[in-house]
């Protein structure tokens, strides 16, 4: 028998309508035996260190009135999502005690992960924070990297627009685009984020969409010659304004539409005829399709981080109890950069 | 001096708001000297034989309140569009008197075409009607062929849905899809057209969208496993319903959106989030990008027509005076198949 310890957990109490509220969650204390359950053949027991707050999680909280063929959360249940953990015991021969992993885990102090095929083992480098595997070196980074280089088919000198530009994915896309010699403008919702985009993240320009009464005019100001590539994170009115500012053969990589997730009925987008007139490609994509190329991604991005050629902004909430507020904060733009929850923070030199 | 003859012309009198009406046009009689004007260096004088009624023409009739970077009609002016003509005199050494050509010409009996680069010379085969070069062997055919084979990236066994399916482009797309071994369902707006799709054009199934109160349910009935390829000709509510019925990695080739052309403000499309969730590619395209491959197209399609392996339905209006009604009829679905106006009909053995 293993030691029985308390296990703090974030529970989603109910399906969510509209903006998620802290009262949709409950942080409770359960207990867990620090030993793999009998009968668990390939399970892995992990101590969770960092949890990732990602906009897609809102989609899983919804009631299944939508038509999506995805696995919604089934409340009440412990929330799950991407995270970084340390292996305490492994039934999978590819992992051993002490290994660090990233992948889907529970929002709790300890989790038993029954399908370790979905975990990535971290070859831990002491010069990179472990929390980065919730973001720039994890799902977020893979999304930004292949979303930009593969889905957008970018060329040097093209005009690139990024929404939610200081967010987890946007900040990376902008830097990838700059490194390729594109002209990059980002949009975000506070002056602090605009400053960050222009001063720290190297965007050519940036604007606060909340201060623009007419998004179409704003885009015409920042892109007098039009947009070649739009990296779409928000949807709705921004997409409508972008559509009338796209250049011929432009590409819209649809990563997400955070402005729509809390609406009972998504906003209507009206300017789709421009897809024909400008011969635009609108391509939805998901990170799952690129995980088999994770090592290629790491080889490209890890050296950039180590050489400090890639900036990265994290917003760290401390402790599981702060988790619900951090997650909810994504939808009001409260986070500055990648929102992470430190469950049991580790210095990089563990 | 050449002979001066009368020249019947269809004039667009004003920009059009809402559905075009016959009163937006005037059929008048002018005169023309059957000789190239002094100073016309490379012009071509043609006798127009057949004119093509195409939905995109409505977009050009609009007031420039839209954001499109295209050449609108500038009323009052003689309407222009695709047509088939016979050369009476040519300043272009590549064309000579008696040649048949297709391309952009005026809606009138005789036209001087100043830019013959845009004309295609017809190597006239006596077993194919000349009117086919307004459609299956002209712009329409090139659109359907490359739109399906290149833009849709089709594979054998895939589920294909075509809107405006009995129309000029749709009827060809459906047959191309069938010949590749796809399962093809079309939609149209009358029982006559549904019968045509099922009995003459070889679609696996077809339904009248006007008889469906819930397009989403209708699509679920015809595509219980979802849609791989949607060939989009209509836009609006149909697109919204299709989006929630697309399969993973589905493709939507956007050829046109005829349901939207007469609206002051296009309808809102709400289900765009499915583009991400199902990783859909929405690709707008225009035929201009494929004209350089016209001979490849002809080599593929002409033998199919000659071998009667490709059916083709034309709706022929007689005489220029019938032109405005024929053109307007496109937007109420009055035409059955490709709408053509016979200005000076020729038997195939001219």
PDB file of C-alpha atoms in Angstrom, chain B residues 48-316:
ATOM      1  CA  UNK B  48     -22.074  37.650 -81.581  1.00  0.00           C
ATOM      2  CA  UNK B  49     -23.809  34.296 -81.845  1.00  0.00           C
ATOM      3  CA  UNK B  50     -24.461  33.178 -78.272  1.00  0.00           C
ATOM      4  CA  UNK B  51     -24.267  35.017 -74.952  1.00  0.00           C
ATOM      5  CA  UNK B  52     -23.825  33.464 -71.562  1.00  0.00           C
ATOM      6  CA  UNK B  53     -25.943  34.347 -68.509  1.00  0.00           C
ATOM      7  CA  UNK B  54     -23.772  33.989 -65.436  1.00  0.00           C
ATOM      8  CA  UNK B  55     -24.518  34.708 -61.785  1.00  0.00           C
ATOM      9  CA  UNK B  56     -21.305  36.698 -61.262  1.00  0.00           C
ATOM     10  CA  UNK B  57     -22.743  39.376 -63.562  1.00  0.00           C
ATOM     11  CA  UNK B  58     -25.088  40.396 -60.759  1.00  0.00           C
ATOM     12  CA  UNK B  59     -22.094  41.283 -58.595  1.00  0.00           C
ATOM     13  CA  UNK B  60     -20.883  43.671 -61.294  1.00  0.00           C
ATOM     14  CA  UNK B  61     -24.261  45.404 -61.403  1.00  0.00           C
ATOM     15  CA  UNK B  62     -24.063  46.504 -57.835  1.00  0.00           C
ATOM     16  CA  UNK B  63     -23.217  49.900 -56.551  1.00  0.00           C
ATOM     17  CA  UNK B  64     -19.651  50.103 -55.335  1.00  0.00           C
ATOM     18  CA  UNK B  65     -20.694  50.189 -51.690  1.00  0.00           C
ATOM     19  CA  UNK B  66     -18.996  46.829 -51.460  1.00  0.00           C
ATOM     20  CA  UNK B  67     -15.308  46.439 -50.845  1.00  0.00           C
ATOM     21  CA  UNK B  68     -14.502  44.373 -53.891  1.00  0.00           C
ATOM     22  CA  UNK B  69     -11.565  45.352 -56.010  1.00  0.00           C
ATOM     23  CA  UNK B  70     -13.297  44.480 -59.266  1.00  0.00           C
ATOM     24  CA  UNK B  71     -14.506  46.300 -62.339  1.00  0.00           C
ATOM     25  CA  UNK B  72     -18.167  46.970 -61.838  1.00  0.00           C
ATOM     26  CA  UNK B  73     -20.413  47.832 -64.747  1.00  0.00           C
ATOM     27  CA  UNK B  74     -20.668  51.598 -65.163  1.00  0.00           C
ATOM     28  CA  UNK B  75     -24.257  52.193 -66.278  1.00  0.00           C
ATOM     29  CA  UNK B  76     -25.639  53.285 -68.549  1.00  0.00           C
ATOM     30  CA  UNK B  77     -23.583  50.952 -70.682  1.00  0.00           C
ATOM     31  CA  UNK B  78     -23.959  48.004 -72.987  1.00  0.00           C
ATOM     32  CA  UNK B  79     -23.835  44.893 -70.856  1.00  0.00           C
ATOM     33  CA  UNK B  80     -20.911  42.558 -71.385  1.00  0.00           C
ATOM     34  CA  UNK B  81     -20.133  38.982 -70.475  1.00  0.00           C
ATOM     35  CA  UNK B  82     -18.998  35.699 -71.957  1.00  0.00           C
ATOM     36  CA  UNK B  83     -20.112  34.842 -75.438  1.00  0.00           C
ATOM     37  CA  UNK B  84     -19.357  33.036 -78.657  1.00  0.00           C
ATOM     38  CA  UNK B  85     -18.852  34.991 -81.844  1.00  0.00           C
ATOM     39  CA  UNK B  86     -17.613  34.829 -85.406  1.00  0.00           C
ATOM     40  CA  UNK B  87     -14.799  37.069 -86.540  1.00  0.00           C
ATOM     41  CA  UNK B  88     -15.740  39.532 -89.302  1.00  0.00           C
ATOM     42  CA  UNK B  89     -12.445  41.405 -89.317  1.00  0.00           C
ATOM     43  CA  UNK B  90      -9.320  41.017 -87.249  1.00  0.00           C
ATOM     44  CA  UNK B  91      -6.407  43.298 -86.428  1.00  0.00           C
ATOM     45  CA  UNK B  92      -4.886  40.424 -84.507  1.00  0.00           C
ATOM     46  CA  UNK B  93      -2.745  38.167 -86.701  1.00  0.00           C
ATOM     47  CA  UNK B  94      -3.786  35.126 -84.651  1.00  0.00           C
ATOM     48  CA  UNK B  95      -7.389  35.506 -85.766  1.00  0.00           C
ATOM     49  CA  UNK B  96      -8.895  35.820 -89.200  1.00  0.00           C
ATOM     50  CA  UNK B  97     -12.274  36.393 -90.776  1.00  0.00           C
ATOM     51  CA  UNK B  98     -14.539  33.427 -90.263  1.00  0.00           C
ATOM     52  CA  UNK B  99     -12.864  32.180 -87.085  1.00  0.00           C
ATOM     53  CA  UNK B 100     -15.051  31.343 -84.142  1.00  0.00           C
ATOM     54  CA  UNK B 101     -14.030  32.718 -80.750  1.00  0.00           C
ATOM     55  CA  UNK B 102     -15.271  32.738 -77.183  1.00  0.00           C
ATOM     56  CA  UNK B 103     -14.570  35.216 -74.407  1.00  0.00           C
ATOM     57  CA  UNK B 104     -15.839  38.509 -73.042  1.00  0.00           C
ATOM     58  CA  UNK B 105     -17.999  40.361 -75.550  1.00  0.00           C
ATOM     59  CA  UNK B 106     -20.883  42.811 -75.600  1.00  0.00           C
ATOM     60  CA  UNK B 107     -24.562  42.001 -75.297  1.00  0.00           C
ATOM     61  CA  UNK B 108     -25.254  43.189 -78.844  1.00  0.00           C
ATOM     62  CA  UNK B 109     -25.290  41.859 -82.369  1.00  0.00           C
ATOM     63  CA  UNK B 110     -21.821  43.117 -83.278  1.00  0.00           C
ATOM     64  CA  UNK B 111     -18.915  44.023 -81.020  1.00  0.00           C
ATOM     65  CA  UNK B 112     -15.449  45.428 -81.448  1.00  0.00           C
ATOM     66  CA  UNK B 113     -13.214  43.660 -78.953  1.00  0.00           C
ATOM     67  CA  UNK B 114     -10.151  45.741 -78.316  1.00  0.00           C
ATOM     68  CA  UNK B 115      -8.172  43.176 -76.339  1.00  0.00           C
ATOM     69  CA  UNK B 116      -8.223  39.927 -78.336  1.00  0.00           C
ATOM     70  CA  UNK B 117      -5.691  38.425 -75.899  1.00  0.00           C
ATOM     71  CA  UNK B 118      -8.726  37.567 -73.832  1.00  0.00           C
ATOM     72  CA  UNK B 119     -10.412  35.651 -76.652  1.00  0.00           C
ATOM     73  CA  UNK B 120     -10.092  31.918 -77.105  1.00  0.00           C
ATOM     74  CA  UNK B 121     -10.082  30.680 -80.665  1.00  0.00           C
ATOM     75  CA  UNK B 122     -12.454  27.777 -81.195  1.00  0.00           C
ATOM     76  CA  UNK B 123     -11.151  24.905 -83.259  1.00  0.00           C
ATOM     77  CA  UNK B 124     -14.629  24.228 -84.406  1.00  0.00           C
ATOM     78  CA  UNK B 125     -15.762  20.606 -84.317  1.00  0.00           C
ATOM     79  CA  UNK B 126     -18.942  19.944 -86.170  1.00  0.00           C
ATOM     80  CA  UNK B 127     -20.077  17.360 -83.641  1.00  0.00           C
ATOM     81  CA  UNK B 128     -20.266  19.867 -80.786  1.00  0.00           C
ATOM     82  CA  UNK B 129     -22.688  22.806 -80.751  1.00  0.00           C
ATOM     83  CA  UNK B 130     -21.006  26.209 -80.813  1.00  0.00           C
ATOM     84  CA  UNK B 131     -23.184  27.313 -77.890  1.00  0.00           C
ATOM     85  CA  UNK B 132     -21.274  24.853 -75.700  1.00  0.00           C
ATOM     86  CA  UNK B 133     -18.412  27.353 -75.682  1.00  0.00           C
ATOM     87  CA  UNK B 134     -20.543  29.637 -73.503  1.00  0.00           C
ATOM     88  CA  UNK B 135     -20.676  26.804 -70.982  1.00  0.00           C
ATOM     89  CA  UNK B 136     -19.343  23.292 -70.789  1.00  0.00           C
ATOM     90  CA  UNK B 137     -16.440  24.096 -73.151  1.00  0.00           C
ATOM     91  CA  UNK B 138     -15.989  27.664 -71.924  1.00  0.00           C
ATOM     92  CA  UNK B 139     -15.755  29.528 -68.632  1.00  0.00           C
ATOM     93  CA  UNK B 140     -18.300  27.305 -66.928  1.00  0.00           C
ATOM     94  CA  UNK B 141     -16.562  24.087 -67.857  1.00  0.00           C
ATOM     95  CA  UNK B 142     -13.132  25.318 -66.831  1.00  0.00           C
ATOM     96  CA  UNK B 143     -14.619  26.453 -63.518  1.00  0.00           C
ATOM     97  CA  UNK B 144     -16.231  23.099 -62.827  1.00  0.00           C
ATOM     98  CA  UNK B 145     -13.265  21.047 -63.948  1.00  0.00           C
ATOM     99  CA  UNK B 146     -10.481  22.754 -62.029  1.00  0.00           C
ATOM    100  CA  UNK B 147     -12.787  23.717 -59.184  1.00  0.00           C
ATOM    101  CA  UNK B 148     -13.531  20.068 -58.631  1.00  0.00           C
ATOM    102  CA  UNK B 149     -10.308  18.296 -59.535  1.00  0.00           C
ATOM    103  CA  UNK B 150      -7.868  20.889 -58.192  1.00  0.00           C
ATOM    104  CA  UNK B 151      -9.637  22.859 -55.486  1.00  0.00           C
ATOM    105  CA  UNK B 152     -11.626  20.017 -53.922  1.00  0.00           C
ATOM    106  CA  UNK B 153      -8.757  17.483 -53.963  1.00  0.00           C
ATOM    107  CA  UNK B 154     -11.312  14.686 -54.330  1.00  0.00           C
ATOM    108  CA  UNK B 155     -10.743  11.015 -53.583  1.00  0.00           C
ATOM    109  CA  UNK B 156     -12.715   8.002 -54.686  1.00  0.00           C
ATOM    110  CA  UNK B 157     -15.534   7.136 -52.329  1.00  0.00           C
ATOM    111  CA  UNK B 158     -15.873  10.557 -50.762  1.00  0.00           C
ATOM    112  CA  UNK B 159     -19.210  12.196 -49.998  1.00  0.00           C
ATOM    113  CA  UNK B 160     -19.815  15.169 -52.256  1.00  0.00           C
ATOM    114  CA  UNK B 161     -22.553  17.760 -51.966  1.00  0.00           C
ATOM    115  CA  UNK B 162     -23.310  20.254 -54.740  1.00  0.00           C
ATOM    116  CA  UNK B 163     -25.643  23.242 -54.454  1.00  0.00           C
ATOM    117  CA  UNK B 164     -27.283  24.870 -57.470  1.00  0.00           C
ATOM    118  CA  UNK B 165     -26.629  21.398 -58.755  1.00  0.00           C
ATOM    119  CA  UNK B 166     -28.509  21.521 -62.033  1.00  0.00           C
ATOM    120  CA  UNK B 167     -26.939  24.860 -62.917  1.00  0.00           C
ATOM    121  CA  UNK B 168     -24.197  25.474 -65.413  1.00  0.00           C
ATOM    122  CA  UNK B 169     -21.346  24.510 -63.089  1.00  0.00           C
ATOM    123  CA  UNK B 170     -23.125  22.201 -60.664  1.00  0.00           C
ATOM    124  CA  UNK B 171     -24.297  19.695 -63.278  1.00  0.00           C
ATOM    125  CA  UNK B 172     -20.706  19.221 -64.429  1.00  0.00           C
ATOM    126  CA  UNK B 173     -19.212  19.001 -60.952  1.00  0.00           C
ATOM    127  CA  UNK B 174     -21.662  16.266 -60.047  1.00  0.00           C
ATOM    128  CA  UNK B 175     -20.769  14.238 -63.113  1.00  0.00           C
ATOM    129  CA  UNK B 176     -17.030  14.675 -62.564  1.00  0.00           C
ATOM    130  CA  UNK B 177     -17.492  13.514 -58.978  1.00  0.00           C
ATOM    131  CA  UNK B 178     -19.475  10.474 -60.065  1.00  0.00           C
ATOM    132  CA  UNK B 179     -16.887   9.537 -62.651  1.00  0.00           C
ATOM    133  CA  UNK B 180     -14.283   9.522 -59.862  1.00  0.00           C
ATOM    134  CA  UNK B 181     -16.386   7.171 -57.746  1.00  0.00           C
ATOM    135  CA  UNK B 182     -17.712   9.663 -55.239  1.00  0.00           C
ATOM    136  CA  UNK B 183     -21.174   9.578 -53.695  1.00  0.00           C
ATOM    137  CA  UNK B 184     -22.880  12.723 -54.952  1.00  0.00           C
ATOM    138  CA  UNK B 185     -25.997  14.506 -53.748  1.00  0.00           C
ATOM    139  CA  UNK B 186     -27.248  17.725 -55.292  1.00  0.00           C
ATOM    140  CA  UNK B 187     -29.765  20.307 -54.280  1.00  0.00           C
ATOM    141  CA  UNK B 188     -31.915  22.528 -56.451  1.00  0.00           C
ATOM    142  CA  UNK B 189     -35.196  24.383 -56.206  1.00  0.00           C
ATOM    143  CA  UNK B 190     -37.765  22.562 -58.345  1.00  0.00           C
ATOM    144  CA  UNK B 191     -38.963  19.002 -58.782  1.00  0.00           C
ATOM    145  CA  UNK B 192     -38.073  19.199 -62.475  1.00  0.00           C
ATOM    146  CA  UNK B 193     -34.464  19.912 -61.573  1.00  0.00           C
ATOM    147  CA  UNK B 194     -34.378  17.149 -58.969  1.00  0.00           C
ATOM    148  CA  UNK B 195     -35.620  14.695 -61.595  1.00  0.00           C
ATOM    149  CA  UNK B 196     -32.963  15.931 -63.981  1.00  0.00           C
ATOM    150  CA  UNK B 197     -30.229  15.452 -61.386  1.00  0.00           C
ATOM    151  CA  UNK B 198     -31.307  11.921 -60.576  1.00  0.00           C
ATOM    152  CA  UNK B 199     -32.325  10.708 -64.000  1.00  0.00           C
ATOM    153  CA  UNK B 200     -30.213  12.508 -66.554  1.00  0.00           C
ATOM    154  CA  UNK B 201     -27.167  13.809 -64.735  1.00  0.00           C
ATOM    155  CA  UNK B 202     -26.448  10.698 -62.711  1.00  0.00           C
ATOM    156  CA  UNK B 203     -26.423  12.127 -59.193  1.00  0.00           C
ATOM    157  CA  UNK B 204     -26.879   9.465 -56.512  1.00  0.00           C
ATOM    158  CA  UNK B 205     -29.567  11.554 -54.879  1.00  0.00           C
ATOM    159  CA  UNK B 206     -30.999  15.044 -54.889  1.00  0.00           C
ATOM    160  CA  UNK B 207     -33.417  17.160 -52.888  1.00  0.00           C
ATOM    161  CA  UNK B 208     -35.424  20.337 -53.264  1.00  0.00           C
ATOM    162  CA  UNK B 209     -34.113  22.747 -50.644  1.00  0.00           C
ATOM    163  CA  UNK B 210     -37.320  24.769 -50.848  1.00  0.00           C
ATOM    164  CA  UNK B 211     -39.217  21.835 -49.416  1.00  0.00           C
ATOM    165  CA  UNK B 212     -36.923  21.437 -46.402  1.00  0.00           C
ATOM    166  CA  UNK B 213     -37.783  23.445 -43.323  1.00  0.00           C
ATOM    167  CA  UNK B 214     -34.506  22.449 -41.667  1.00  0.00           C
ATOM    168  CA  UNK B 215     -31.514  22.223 -43.988  1.00  0.00           C
ATOM    169  CA  UNK B 216     -29.355  20.722 -41.262  1.00  0.00           C
ATOM    170  CA  UNK B 217     -31.753  17.804 -40.837  1.00  0.00           C
ATOM    171  CA  UNK B 218     -32.014  17.381 -44.578  1.00  0.00           C
ATOM    172  CA  UNK B 219     -28.257  17.127 -44.913  1.00  0.00           C
ATOM    173  CA  UNK B 220     -28.084  14.643 -42.047  1.00  0.00           C
ATOM    174  CA  UNK B 221     -30.629  12.525 -43.899  1.00  0.00           C
ATOM    175  CA  UNK B 222     -28.703  12.550 -47.163  1.00  0.00           C
ATOM    176  CA  UNK B 223     -25.266  12.371 -45.560  1.00  0.00           C
ATOM    177  CA  UNK B 224     -25.563  10.346 -42.347  1.00  0.00           C
ATOM    178  CA  UNK B 225     -21.778  10.033 -42.300  1.00  0.00           C
ATOM    179  CA  UNK B 226     -21.192  13.667 -43.185  1.00  0.00           C
ATOM    180  CA  UNK B 227     -19.847  15.558 -46.165  1.00  0.00           C
ATOM    181  CA  UNK B 228     -16.251  15.427 -47.394  1.00  0.00           C
ATOM    182  CA  UNK B 229     -16.592  17.937 -50.202  1.00  0.00           C
ATOM    183  CA  UNK B 230     -19.037  20.768 -50.613  1.00  0.00           C
ATOM    184  CA  UNK B 231     -19.060  22.578 -53.919  1.00  0.00           C
ATOM    185  CA  UNK B 232     -20.460  25.940 -52.870  1.00  0.00           C
ATOM    186  CA  UNK B 233     -22.554  27.893 -55.328  1.00  0.00           C
ATOM    187  CA  UNK B 234     -25.140  29.510 -53.072  1.00  0.00           C
ATOM    188  CA  UNK B 235     -23.852  30.690 -49.654  1.00  0.00           C
ATOM    189  CA  UNK B 236     -25.975  31.886 -46.717  1.00  0.00           C
ATOM    190  CA  UNK B 237     -28.200  29.403 -44.893  1.00  0.00           C
ATOM    191  CA  UNK B 238     -27.049  26.458 -46.977  1.00  0.00           C
ATOM    192  CA  UNK B 239     -23.424  27.108 -46.092  1.00  0.00           C
ATOM    193  CA  UNK B 240     -24.349  27.388 -42.423  1.00  0.00           C
ATOM    194  CA  UNK B 241     -26.098  24.016 -42.530  1.00  0.00           C
ATOM    195  CA  UNK B 242     -23.275  22.401 -44.468  1.00  0.00           C
ATOM    196  CA  UNK B 243     -20.647  23.575 -41.964  1.00  0.00           C
ATOM    197  CA  UNK B 244     -22.161  21.490 -39.176  1.00  0.00           C
ATOM    198  CA  UNK B 245     -22.290  18.448 -41.433  1.00  0.00           C
ATOM    199  CA  UNK B 246     -18.724  18.479 -42.693  1.00  0.00           C
ATOM    200  CA  UNK B 247     -16.386  15.614 -41.897  1.00  0.00           C
ATOM    201  CA  UNK B 248     -12.848  15.974 -40.623  1.00  0.00           C
ATOM    202  CA  UNK B 249     -10.492  17.494 -43.167  1.00  0.00           C
ATOM    203  CA  UNK B 250     -13.441  18.351 -45.392  1.00  0.00           C
ATOM    204  CA  UNK B 251     -13.117  20.801 -48.240  1.00  0.00           C
ATOM    205  CA  UNK B 252     -15.449  23.557 -49.312  1.00  0.00           C
ATOM    206  CA  UNK B 253     -14.697  24.945 -52.757  1.00  0.00           C
ATOM    207  CA  UNK B 254     -16.314  28.360 -52.949  1.00  0.00           C
ATOM    208  CA  UNK B 255     -17.300  29.015 -56.532  1.00  0.00           C
ATOM    209  CA  UNK B 256     -20.051  31.518 -55.863  1.00  0.00           C
ATOM    210  CA  UNK B 257     -22.837  32.518 -53.473  1.00  0.00           C
ATOM    211  CA  UNK B 258     -25.812  33.283 -55.670  1.00  0.00           C
ATOM    212  CA  UNK B 259     -28.251  33.497 -52.754  1.00  0.00           C
ATOM    213  CA  UNK B 260     -26.365  36.539 -51.483  1.00  0.00           C
ATOM    214  CA  UNK B 261     -25.931  38.660 -54.576  1.00  0.00           C
ATOM    215  CA  UNK B 262     -29.256  40.440 -54.349  1.00  0.00           C
ATOM    216  CA  UNK B 263     -29.081  41.228 -50.642  1.00  0.00           C
ATOM    217  CA  UNK B 264     -28.118  44.677 -49.431  1.00  0.00           C
ATOM    218  CA  UNK B 265     -26.266  43.015 -46.578  1.00  0.00           C
ATOM    219  CA  UNK B 266     -25.218  39.393 -46.943  1.00  0.00           C
ATOM    220  CA  UNK B 267     -26.660  36.948 -44.436  1.00  0.00           C
ATOM    221  CA  UNK B 268     -24.582  36.107 -41.401  1.00  0.00           C
ATOM    222  CA  UNK B 269     -23.026  32.660 -41.308  1.00  0.00           C
ATOM    223  CA  UNK B 270     -22.781  31.390 -37.761  1.00  0.00           C
ATOM    224  CA  UNK B 271     -21.175  27.979 -37.709  1.00  0.00           C
ATOM    225  CA  UNK B 272     -17.661  28.945 -38.710  1.00  0.00           C
ATOM    226  CA  UNK B 273     -16.197  27.464 -35.534  1.00  0.00           C
ATOM    227  CA  UNK B 274     -16.675  24.089 -37.172  1.00  0.00           C
ATOM    228  CA  UNK B 275     -13.901  25.089 -39.555  1.00  0.00           C
ATOM    229  CA  UNK B 276     -11.514  24.606 -36.638  1.00  0.00           C
ATOM    230  CA  UNK B 277     -13.180  21.678 -34.989  1.00  0.00           C
ATOM    231  CA  UNK B 278     -13.330  19.632 -38.180  1.00  0.00           C
ATOM    232  CA  UNK B 279     -10.184  21.113 -39.730  1.00  0.00           C
ATOM    233  CA  UNK B 280     -12.056  22.242 -42.806  1.00  0.00           C
ATOM    234  CA  UNK B 281     -10.476  23.996 -45.748  1.00  0.00           C
ATOM    235  CA  UNK B 282     -12.624  26.688 -47.343  1.00  0.00           C
ATOM    236  CA  UNK B 283     -11.074  27.697 -50.632  1.00  0.00           C
ATOM    237  CA  UNK B 284     -12.293  30.491 -52.843  1.00  0.00           C
ATOM    238  CA  UNK B 285     -11.241  30.286 -56.466  1.00  0.00           C
ATOM    239  CA  UNK B 286     -11.782  31.991 -59.772  1.00  0.00           C
ATOM    240  CA  UNK B 287     -11.577  30.628 -63.240  1.00  0.00           C
ATOM    241  CA  UNK B 288      -8.951  33.174 -64.376  1.00  0.00           C
ATOM    242  CA  UNK B 289      -6.336  31.251 -62.448  1.00  0.00           C
ATOM    243  CA  UNK B 290      -6.897  28.221 -64.679  1.00  0.00           C
ATOM    244  CA  UNK B 291      -7.265  29.589 -68.190  1.00  0.00           C
ATOM    245  CA  UNK B 292      -3.613  28.892 -68.940  1.00  0.00           C
ATOM    246  CA  UNK B 293      -4.546  25.216 -68.643  1.00  0.00           C
ATOM    247  CA  UNK B 294      -7.437  25.443 -71.091  1.00  0.00           C
ATOM    248  CA  UNK B 295      -5.951  22.993 -73.589  1.00  0.00           C
ATOM    249  CA  UNK B 296      -5.463  20.389 -70.837  1.00  0.00           C
ATOM    250  CA  UNK B 297      -9.116  20.884 -69.956  1.00  0.00           C
ATOM    251  CA  UNK B 298     -10.257  20.541 -73.566  1.00  0.00           C
ATOM    252  CA  UNK B 299      -8.249  17.349 -74.018  1.00  0.00           C
ATOM    253  CA  UNK B 300     -10.044  15.845 -71.039  1.00  0.00           C
ATOM    254  CA  UNK B 301     -13.577  17.073 -71.564  1.00  0.00           C
ATOM    255  CA  UNK B 302     -14.121  17.246 -75.329  1.00  0.00           C
ATOM    256  CA  UNK B 303     -13.779  13.451 -75.793  1.00  0.00           C
ATOM    257  CA  UNK B 304     -16.260  12.907 -72.936  1.00  0.00           C
ATOM    258  CA  UNK B 305     -18.798  15.069 -74.715  1.00  0.00           C
ATOM    259  CA  UNK B 306     -18.184  13.392 -78.060  1.00  0.00           C
ATOM    260  CA  UNK B 307     -18.521   9.955 -76.474  1.00  0.00           C
ATOM    261  CA  UNK B 308     -21.713  11.145 -74.740  1.00  0.00           C
ATOM    262  CA  UNK B 309     -20.226  10.320 -71.365  1.00  0.00           C
ATOM    263  CA  UNK B 310     -20.955  13.806 -70.094  1.00  0.00           C
ATOM    264  CA  UNK B 311     -24.508  15.087 -70.185  1.00  0.00           C
ATOM    265  CA  UNK B 312     -25.151  18.773 -70.528  1.00  0.00           C
ATOM    266  CA  UNK B 313     -28.370  20.716 -70.157  1.00  0.00           C
ATOM    267  CA  UNK B 314     -28.765  24.108 -71.802  1.00  0.00           C
ATOM    268  CA  UNK B 315     -31.641  26.533 -71.412  1.00  0.00           C
ATOM    269  CA  UNK B 316     -31.731  28.575 -74.598  1.00  0.00           C
TER     270      UNK B 316
END
